[in-house]
XYZ file of C-alpha atoms in Angstrom:
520
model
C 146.470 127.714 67.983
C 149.564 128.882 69.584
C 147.832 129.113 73.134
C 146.408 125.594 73.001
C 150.041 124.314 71.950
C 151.522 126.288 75.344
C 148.669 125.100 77.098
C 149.975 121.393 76.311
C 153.249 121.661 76.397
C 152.670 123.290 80.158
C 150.523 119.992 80.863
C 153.636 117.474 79.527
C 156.256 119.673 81.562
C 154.025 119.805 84.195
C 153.070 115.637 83.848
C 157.167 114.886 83.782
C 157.290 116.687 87.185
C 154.644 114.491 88.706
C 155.813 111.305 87.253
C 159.338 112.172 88.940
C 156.827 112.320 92.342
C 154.931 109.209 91.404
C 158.025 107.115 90.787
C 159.362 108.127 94.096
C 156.217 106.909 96.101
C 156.441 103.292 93.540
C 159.493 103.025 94.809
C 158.553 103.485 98.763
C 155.271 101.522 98.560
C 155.716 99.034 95.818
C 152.815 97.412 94.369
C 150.297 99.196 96.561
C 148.947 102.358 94.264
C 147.509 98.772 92.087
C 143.468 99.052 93.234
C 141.361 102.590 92.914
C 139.592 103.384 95.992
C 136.846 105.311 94.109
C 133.235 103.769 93.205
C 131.117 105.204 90.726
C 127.976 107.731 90.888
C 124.610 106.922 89.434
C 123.127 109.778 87.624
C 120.221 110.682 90.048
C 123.324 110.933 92.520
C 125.523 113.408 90.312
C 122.715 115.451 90.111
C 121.919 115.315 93.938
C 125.570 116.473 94.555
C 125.476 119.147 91.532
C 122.712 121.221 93.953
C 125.493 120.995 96.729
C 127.519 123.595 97.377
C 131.408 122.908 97.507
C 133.517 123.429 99.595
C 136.913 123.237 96.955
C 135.929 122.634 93.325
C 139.123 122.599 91.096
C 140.565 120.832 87.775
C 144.232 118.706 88.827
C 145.786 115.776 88.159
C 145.209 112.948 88.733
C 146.746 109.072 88.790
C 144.650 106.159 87.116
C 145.803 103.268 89.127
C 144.259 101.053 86.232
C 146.389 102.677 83.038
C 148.781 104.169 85.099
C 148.436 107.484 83.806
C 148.247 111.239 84.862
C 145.631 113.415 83.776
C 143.344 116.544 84.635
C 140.261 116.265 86.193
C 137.556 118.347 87.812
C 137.939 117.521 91.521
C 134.935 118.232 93.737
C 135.079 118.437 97.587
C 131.901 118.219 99.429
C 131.525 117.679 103.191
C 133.022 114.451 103.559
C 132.511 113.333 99.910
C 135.280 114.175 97.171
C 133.760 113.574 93.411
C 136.037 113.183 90.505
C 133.855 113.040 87.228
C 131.367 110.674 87.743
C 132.955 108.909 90.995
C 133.190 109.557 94.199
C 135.134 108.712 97.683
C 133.942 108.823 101.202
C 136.603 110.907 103.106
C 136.425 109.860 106.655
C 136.775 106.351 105.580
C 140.531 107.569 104.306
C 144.123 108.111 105.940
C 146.032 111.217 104.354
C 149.532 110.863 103.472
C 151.554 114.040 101.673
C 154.532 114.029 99.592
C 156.752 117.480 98.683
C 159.483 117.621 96.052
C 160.808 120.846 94.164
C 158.669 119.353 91.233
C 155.338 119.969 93.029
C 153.547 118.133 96.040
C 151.355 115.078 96.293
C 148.283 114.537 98.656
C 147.643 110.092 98.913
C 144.354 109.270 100.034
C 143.800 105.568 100.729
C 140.829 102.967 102.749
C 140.185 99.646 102.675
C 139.529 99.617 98.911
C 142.693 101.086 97.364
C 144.448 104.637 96.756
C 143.733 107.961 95.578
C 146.688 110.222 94.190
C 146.480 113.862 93.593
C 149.064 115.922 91.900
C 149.425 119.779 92.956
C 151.849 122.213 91.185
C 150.838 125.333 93.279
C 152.152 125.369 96.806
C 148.800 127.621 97.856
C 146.503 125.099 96.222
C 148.340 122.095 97.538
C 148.118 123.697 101.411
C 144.562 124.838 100.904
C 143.183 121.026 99.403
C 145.715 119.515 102.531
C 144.146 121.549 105.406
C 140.371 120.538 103.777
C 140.779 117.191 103.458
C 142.555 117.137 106.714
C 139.397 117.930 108.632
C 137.713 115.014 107.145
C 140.354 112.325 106.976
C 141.726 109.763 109.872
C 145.005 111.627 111.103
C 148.179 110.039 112.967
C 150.906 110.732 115.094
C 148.380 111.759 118.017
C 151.082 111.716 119.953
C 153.187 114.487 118.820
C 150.807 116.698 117.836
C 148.797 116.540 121.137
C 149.562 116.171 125.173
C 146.616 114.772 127.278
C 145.878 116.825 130.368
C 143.123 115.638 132.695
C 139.947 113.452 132.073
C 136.319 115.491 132.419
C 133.718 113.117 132.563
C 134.413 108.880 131.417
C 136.044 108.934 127.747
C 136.414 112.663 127.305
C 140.031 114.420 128.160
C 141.406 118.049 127.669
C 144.122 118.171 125.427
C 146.653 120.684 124.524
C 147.960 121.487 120.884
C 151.620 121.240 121.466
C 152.366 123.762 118.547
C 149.330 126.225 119.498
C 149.042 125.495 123.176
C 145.035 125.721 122.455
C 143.196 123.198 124.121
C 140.546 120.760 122.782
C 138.289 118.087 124.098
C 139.622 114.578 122.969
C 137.183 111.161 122.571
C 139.226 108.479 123.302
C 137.786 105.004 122.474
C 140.363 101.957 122.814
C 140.305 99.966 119.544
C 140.346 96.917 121.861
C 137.043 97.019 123.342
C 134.879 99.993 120.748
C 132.475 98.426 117.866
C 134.517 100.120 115.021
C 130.610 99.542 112.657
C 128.960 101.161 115.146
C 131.690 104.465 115.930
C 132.598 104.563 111.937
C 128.920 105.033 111.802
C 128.637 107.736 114.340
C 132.347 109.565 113.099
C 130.680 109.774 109.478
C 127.550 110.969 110.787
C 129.267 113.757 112.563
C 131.063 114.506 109.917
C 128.094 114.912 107.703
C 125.147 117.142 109.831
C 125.635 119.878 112.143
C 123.225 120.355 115.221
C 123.078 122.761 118.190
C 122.588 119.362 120.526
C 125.126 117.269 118.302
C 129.135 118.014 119.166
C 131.148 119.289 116.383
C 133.963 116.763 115.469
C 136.669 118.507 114.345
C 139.301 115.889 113.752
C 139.800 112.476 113.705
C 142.988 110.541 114.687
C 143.931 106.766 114.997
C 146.721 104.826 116.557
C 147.395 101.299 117.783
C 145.785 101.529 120.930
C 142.689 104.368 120.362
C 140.459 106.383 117.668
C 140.197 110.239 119.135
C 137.192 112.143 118.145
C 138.279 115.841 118.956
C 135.989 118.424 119.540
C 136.822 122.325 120.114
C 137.218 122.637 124.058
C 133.649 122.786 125.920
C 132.490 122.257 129.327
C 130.144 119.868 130.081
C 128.840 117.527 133.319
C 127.014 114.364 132.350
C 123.058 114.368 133.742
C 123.277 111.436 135.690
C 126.341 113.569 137.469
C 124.232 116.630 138.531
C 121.301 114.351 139.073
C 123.287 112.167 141.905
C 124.936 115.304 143.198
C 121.830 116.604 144.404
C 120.195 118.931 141.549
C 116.496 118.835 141.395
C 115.345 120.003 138.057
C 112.484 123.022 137.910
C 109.596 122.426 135.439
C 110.954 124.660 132.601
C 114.050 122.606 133.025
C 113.020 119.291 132.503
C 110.621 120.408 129.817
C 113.636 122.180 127.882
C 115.564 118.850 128.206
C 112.736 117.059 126.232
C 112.097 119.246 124.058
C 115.966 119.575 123.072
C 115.541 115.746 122.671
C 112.498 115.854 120.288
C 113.858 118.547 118.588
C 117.092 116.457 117.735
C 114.676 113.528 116.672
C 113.289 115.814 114.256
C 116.239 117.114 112.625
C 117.694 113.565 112.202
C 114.545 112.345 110.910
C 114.495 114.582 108.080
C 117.770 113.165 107.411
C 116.346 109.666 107.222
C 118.273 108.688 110.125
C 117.851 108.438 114.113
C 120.280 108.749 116.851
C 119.299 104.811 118.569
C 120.815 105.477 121.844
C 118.817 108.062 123.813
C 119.743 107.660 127.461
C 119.993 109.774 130.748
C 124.126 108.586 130.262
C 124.212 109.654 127.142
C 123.229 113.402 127.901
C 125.745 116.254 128.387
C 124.916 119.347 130.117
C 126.536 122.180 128.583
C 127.351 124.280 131.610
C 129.269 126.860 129.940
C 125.481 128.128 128.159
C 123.667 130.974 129.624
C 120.856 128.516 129.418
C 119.954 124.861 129.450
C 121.403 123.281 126.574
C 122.647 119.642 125.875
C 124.661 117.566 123.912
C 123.523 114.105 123.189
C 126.257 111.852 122.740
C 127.312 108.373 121.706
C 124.785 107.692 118.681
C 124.309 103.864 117.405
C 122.994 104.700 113.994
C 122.776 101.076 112.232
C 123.882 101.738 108.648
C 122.847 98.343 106.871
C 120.226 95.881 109.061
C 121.208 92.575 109.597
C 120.542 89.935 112.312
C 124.074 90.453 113.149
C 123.793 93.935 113.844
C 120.536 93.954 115.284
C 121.771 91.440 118.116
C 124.687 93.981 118.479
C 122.426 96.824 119.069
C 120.132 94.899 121.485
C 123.429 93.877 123.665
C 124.754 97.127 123.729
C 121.502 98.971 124.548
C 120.656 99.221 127.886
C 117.190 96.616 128.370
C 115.153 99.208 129.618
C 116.106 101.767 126.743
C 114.896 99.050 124.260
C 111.217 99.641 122.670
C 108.901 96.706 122.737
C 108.593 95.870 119.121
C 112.686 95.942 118.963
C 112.785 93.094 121.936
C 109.831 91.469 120.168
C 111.678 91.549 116.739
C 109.119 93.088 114.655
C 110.966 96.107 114.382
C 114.438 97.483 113.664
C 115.542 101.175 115.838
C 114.130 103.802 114.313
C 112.781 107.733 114.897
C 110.043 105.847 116.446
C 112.303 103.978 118.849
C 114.287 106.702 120.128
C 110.732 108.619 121.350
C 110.311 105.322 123.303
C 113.940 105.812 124.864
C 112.980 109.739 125.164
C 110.004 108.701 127.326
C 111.915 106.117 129.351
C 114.663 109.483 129.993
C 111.440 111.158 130.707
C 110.449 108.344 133.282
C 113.571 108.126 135.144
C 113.575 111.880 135.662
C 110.516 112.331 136.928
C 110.416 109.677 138.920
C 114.281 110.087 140.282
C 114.676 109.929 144.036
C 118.442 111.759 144.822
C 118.358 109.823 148.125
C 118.500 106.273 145.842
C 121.487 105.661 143.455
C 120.951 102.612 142.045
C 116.854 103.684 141.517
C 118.090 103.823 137.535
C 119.961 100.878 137.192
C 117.660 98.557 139.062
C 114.439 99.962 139.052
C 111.893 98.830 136.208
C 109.290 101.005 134.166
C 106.304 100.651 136.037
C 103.265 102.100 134.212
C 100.622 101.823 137.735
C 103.097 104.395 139.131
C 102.465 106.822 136.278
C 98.924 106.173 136.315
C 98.532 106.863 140.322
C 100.992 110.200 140.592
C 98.454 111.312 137.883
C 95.248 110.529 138.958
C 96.416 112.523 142.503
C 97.119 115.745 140.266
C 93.599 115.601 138.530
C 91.957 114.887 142.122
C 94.106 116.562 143.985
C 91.626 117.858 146.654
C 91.296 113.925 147.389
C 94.471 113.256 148.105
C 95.694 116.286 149.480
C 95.624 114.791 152.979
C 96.955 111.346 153.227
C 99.898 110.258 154.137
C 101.004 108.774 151.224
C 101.241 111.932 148.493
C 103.630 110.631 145.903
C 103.790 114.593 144.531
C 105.923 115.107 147.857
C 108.163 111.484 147.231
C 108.739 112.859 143.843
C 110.070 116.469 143.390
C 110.201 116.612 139.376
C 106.725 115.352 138.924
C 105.200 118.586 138.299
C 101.808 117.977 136.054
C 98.742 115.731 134.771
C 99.897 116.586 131.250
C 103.625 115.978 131.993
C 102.620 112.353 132.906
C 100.355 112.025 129.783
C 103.319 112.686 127.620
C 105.439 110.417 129.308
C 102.877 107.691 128.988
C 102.084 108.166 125.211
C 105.899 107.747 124.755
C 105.773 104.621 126.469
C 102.952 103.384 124.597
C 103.498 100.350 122.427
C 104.244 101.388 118.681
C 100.893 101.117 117.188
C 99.709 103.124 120.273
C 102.859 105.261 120.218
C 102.571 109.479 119.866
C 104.001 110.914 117.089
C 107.097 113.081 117.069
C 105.301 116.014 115.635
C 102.355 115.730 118.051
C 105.013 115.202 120.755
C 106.550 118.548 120.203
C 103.279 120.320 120.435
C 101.961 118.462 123.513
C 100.268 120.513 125.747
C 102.561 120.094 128.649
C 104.959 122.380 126.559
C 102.278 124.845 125.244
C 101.284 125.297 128.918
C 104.736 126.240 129.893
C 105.264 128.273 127.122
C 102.346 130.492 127.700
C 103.491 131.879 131.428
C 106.009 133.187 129.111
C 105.208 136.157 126.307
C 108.208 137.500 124.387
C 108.481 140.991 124.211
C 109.674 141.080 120.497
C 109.705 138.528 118.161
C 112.573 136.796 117.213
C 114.297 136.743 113.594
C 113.931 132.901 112.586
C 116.871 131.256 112.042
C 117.255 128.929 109.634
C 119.966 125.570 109.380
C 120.357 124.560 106.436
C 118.738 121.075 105.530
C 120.477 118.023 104.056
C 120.300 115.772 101.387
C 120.219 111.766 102.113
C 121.805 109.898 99.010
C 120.508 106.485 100.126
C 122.815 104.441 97.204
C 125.956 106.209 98.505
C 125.181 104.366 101.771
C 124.531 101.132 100.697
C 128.094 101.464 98.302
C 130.731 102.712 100.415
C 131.497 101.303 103.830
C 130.367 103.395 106.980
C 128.810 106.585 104.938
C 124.985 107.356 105.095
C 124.218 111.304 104.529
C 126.141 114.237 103.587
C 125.158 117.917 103.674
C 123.353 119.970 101.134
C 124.349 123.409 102.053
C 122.505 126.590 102.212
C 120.838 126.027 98.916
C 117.303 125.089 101.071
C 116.335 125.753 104.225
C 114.448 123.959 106.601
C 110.426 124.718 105.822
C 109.466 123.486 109.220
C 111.972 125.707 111.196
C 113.449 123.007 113.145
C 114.652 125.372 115.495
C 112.167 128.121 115.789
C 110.719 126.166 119.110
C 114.252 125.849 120.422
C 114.465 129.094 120.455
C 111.104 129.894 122.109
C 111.963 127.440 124.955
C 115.541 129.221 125.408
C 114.281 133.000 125.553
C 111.917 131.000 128.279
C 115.031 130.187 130.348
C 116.448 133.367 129.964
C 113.520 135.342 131.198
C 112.954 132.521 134.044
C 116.435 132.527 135.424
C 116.365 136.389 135.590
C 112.831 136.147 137.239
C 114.671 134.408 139.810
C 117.510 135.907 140.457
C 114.765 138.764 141.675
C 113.183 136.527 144.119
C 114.510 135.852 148.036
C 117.532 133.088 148.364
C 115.952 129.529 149.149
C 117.921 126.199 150.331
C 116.526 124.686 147.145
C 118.140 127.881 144.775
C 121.104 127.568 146.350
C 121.116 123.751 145.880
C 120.331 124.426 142.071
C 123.487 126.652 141.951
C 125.823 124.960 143.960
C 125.556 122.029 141.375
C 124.677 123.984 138.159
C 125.848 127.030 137.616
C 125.943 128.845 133.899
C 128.211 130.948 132.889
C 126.943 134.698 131.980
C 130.257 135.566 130.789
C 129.836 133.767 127.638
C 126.337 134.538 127.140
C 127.550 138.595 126.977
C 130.316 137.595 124.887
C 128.068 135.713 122.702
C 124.593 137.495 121.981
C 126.608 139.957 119.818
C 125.847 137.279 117.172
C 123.102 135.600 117.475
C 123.802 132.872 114.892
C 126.780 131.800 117.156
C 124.409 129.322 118.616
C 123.690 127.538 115.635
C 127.638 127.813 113.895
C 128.652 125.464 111.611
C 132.033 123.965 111.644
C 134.419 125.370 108.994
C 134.537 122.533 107.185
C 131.203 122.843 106.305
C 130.786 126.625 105.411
């Protein structure tokens, strides 16, 4: 009896120091704190978020804009999702704002919709929930917290931490001329899934002028870079570019979501890898389907990256869409001639083309003396079942392959088999996510969060990526045993990887697949 009545009078004491805070920020922001910015969980969704594991989970205070009152609740943070009771707020969506007073500390959270106040009486507690939220929220004062140094490829720039001096790799899309639907979409998918060809956002700021997506510092030349500077992709190559792409596909899908913007643009080359890896950039993931949107997406897409059925209008993007616009990356690859620039901009898909290059490789005792041998006019056509592939991505939808047929297509079984690993490789597992469709459709840009670690992938998502990279490995050694060429020493000139991080990074194995802290 005595306990509970310390316990309380702890809680008033403790309620009179917060009020002190709360009438402060009434007094700065007037009739503001009026509207709650939190909207309210259905049951299946509570109990979709109760398998999740948190990343905070702690009872404080907190202000009810509506009765405009103080009290404890259990306060849940999730990637990108804090839950209070039964409600729930989408983070990214949110600026941060923090008060500090000898009476305790105050972290604001506020969108579109309203506010969110939380009271803090511990100075660890309040530091720890301030640096989480931090990594989720839309920051300010860019400015002062960063210097820009030099751009790296169109959009990105290296930035330096004025306080640290570490450098990062800064986004920076002008408010002016960005589709805010479209990036909010992308920024809350980022913050939501981690992928080995997705890059990590780490924080997001905002000003007047630009949104900056900042990633940790990486080095990367765009494909269409390398391409025009004279690098002529081996076989293995081109088929670990692919794959990386279907592989993607295939995680997003079983997120019940697709990337929409597939394009030889679009993909990094991550030259600081002791193997061929990308990042695939820029996503257009359409979180609600309207004409509106749907004439935004087909005047923002590149014509030639649009599927059939989309043009047509029977169909909306999709999983099935972006293996179309993986084919049409496949196309323009094999069929790239260094000598032409514009060949991507200006040249059309042209299926007789296909169908020729691959009726030389089947007879290729017929054609093996005429004049015209489009294997020699086209250095990165390499197969018969490399150009079936390509033209059962191209097919029309009905006609279309299917992803997981796609990943098992001969062209890459045949490539796999020159190679045999020695030892088999532990499987490593990412851990799978849970889609909470309603939480889409309710809050503004949001459309999946992360279930952590509690299941793991049963398909292995990335047990094939990791066939195809022990592939590179053992090829790139293979030929570093074989007799200088003009063409090797092309390849190098214009695409070099760095061993230095590969030594410093098979020590750990997993470092491949990390997760960003703010989802561990």
């Amino acid at each position: 009896m005595l306990q509970n009545q310390k316990i309380q009078q702890q809680i008033l004491i403790m309620n009179n120091d917060f009020r002190f805070i709360l009438n402060k920020i009434k007094t700065i922001q007037q009739n503001t704190l009026s509207q709650n910015c939190l909207i309210q969980l259905s049951t299946s969704q509570i109990e979709e978020i109760n398998k999740t594991i948190p990343i905070l989970k702690q009872t404080l205070t907190i202000y009810n804009n509506h009765q405009d009152s103080l009290s404890l609740n259990l306060v849940t943070l999730i990637p990108n999702l804090l839950v209070i009771q039964n409600d729930y707020l989408v983070i990214s969506n949110c600026t941060i704002v923090k008060f500090k007073s000898t009476q305790g500390y105050c972290i604001q959270l506020s969108n579109g919709i309203g506010n969110l106040l939380i009271f803090i009486a511990n100075i660890e507690n309040y530091k720890l929930w301030n640096s989480k939220l931090k990594q989720f929220c839309k920051l300010s004062n860019f400015s002062q917290k960063f210097s820009v140094q030099e751009q790296t490829i169109a959009g990105y720039y290296i930035i330096k931490h004025k306080k640290t001096n570490k450098f990062y790799i800064a986004n920076m899309q002008p408010l002016q001329n960005t589709n805010m639907e479209l990036l909010n979409s992308e920024i809350q998918t980022l913050r939501s899934i981690k992928h080995p060809s997705l890059l990590d956002l780490k924080w997001l700021y905002q000003d007047i002028r630009f949104v900056y997506l900042i990633y940790e510092y990486f080095k990367c030349e765009k494909l269409t870079t390398l391409l025009k500077s004279g690098l002529n992709l081996d076989q293995t190559q081109l088929a670990s570019i692919i794959l990386q792409l279907l592989q993607l596909t295939k995680f997003l899908n079983k997120q019940q979501i697709y990337h929409g913007n597939i394009t030889l643009d679009n993909i990094l080359i991550n030259v600081q890898s002791s193997y061929l890896s990308i990042y695939l950039i820029n996503m257009k993931f359409l979180h609600k389907i309207d004409i509106d949107t749907l004439n935004l997406y087909k005047q923002t897409t590149q014509t030639y990256y649009l599927a059939p059925e989309i043009i047509d209008g029977i169909s909306n993007p999709s999983i099935n869409t972006d293996l179309f616009q993986i084919g049409v990356v496949l196309y323009y690859l094999t069929f790239y001639i260094k000598l032409d620039r514009n060949f991507i901009k200006n040249d059309q898909i042209k299926m007789e083309l296909i169908n020729e290059l691959e009726e030389q490789f089947l007879n290729a005792s017929k054609f093996q003396f005429q004049q015209m041998n489009l294997k020699q006019i086209y250095k990165m056509a390499f197969s018969a079942s490399q150009l079936d592939l390509l033209k059962r991505l191209l097919e029309k939808q009905d006609q279309r392959i299917k992803l997981e047929e796609a990943m098992k297509h001969c062209w890459f079984v045949n490539i796999k088999q020159k190679f045999k690993p020695k030892y088999e490789r532990k499987k490593q597992h990412l851990s799978s996510l849970n889609t909470i469709i309603e939480l889409c459709e309710q809050s503004e840009y949001t459309k999946s969060f992360v279930n952590i670690q509690q299941k793991f992938d049963d398909d292995q998502v990335l047990d094939e990526y990791n066939v195809i990279q022990e592939f590179m490995q053992q090829l790139e050694k293979n030929n570093s045993q074989k007799p200088p060429s003009r063409e090797n020493h092309e390849k190098l000139k214009y695409f070099e990887f760095s061993k230095t991080s590969y030594d410093q990074d098979k020590s750990n194995s997993q470092n491949q697949y990390k997760f960003s802290k703010s989802v561990i």
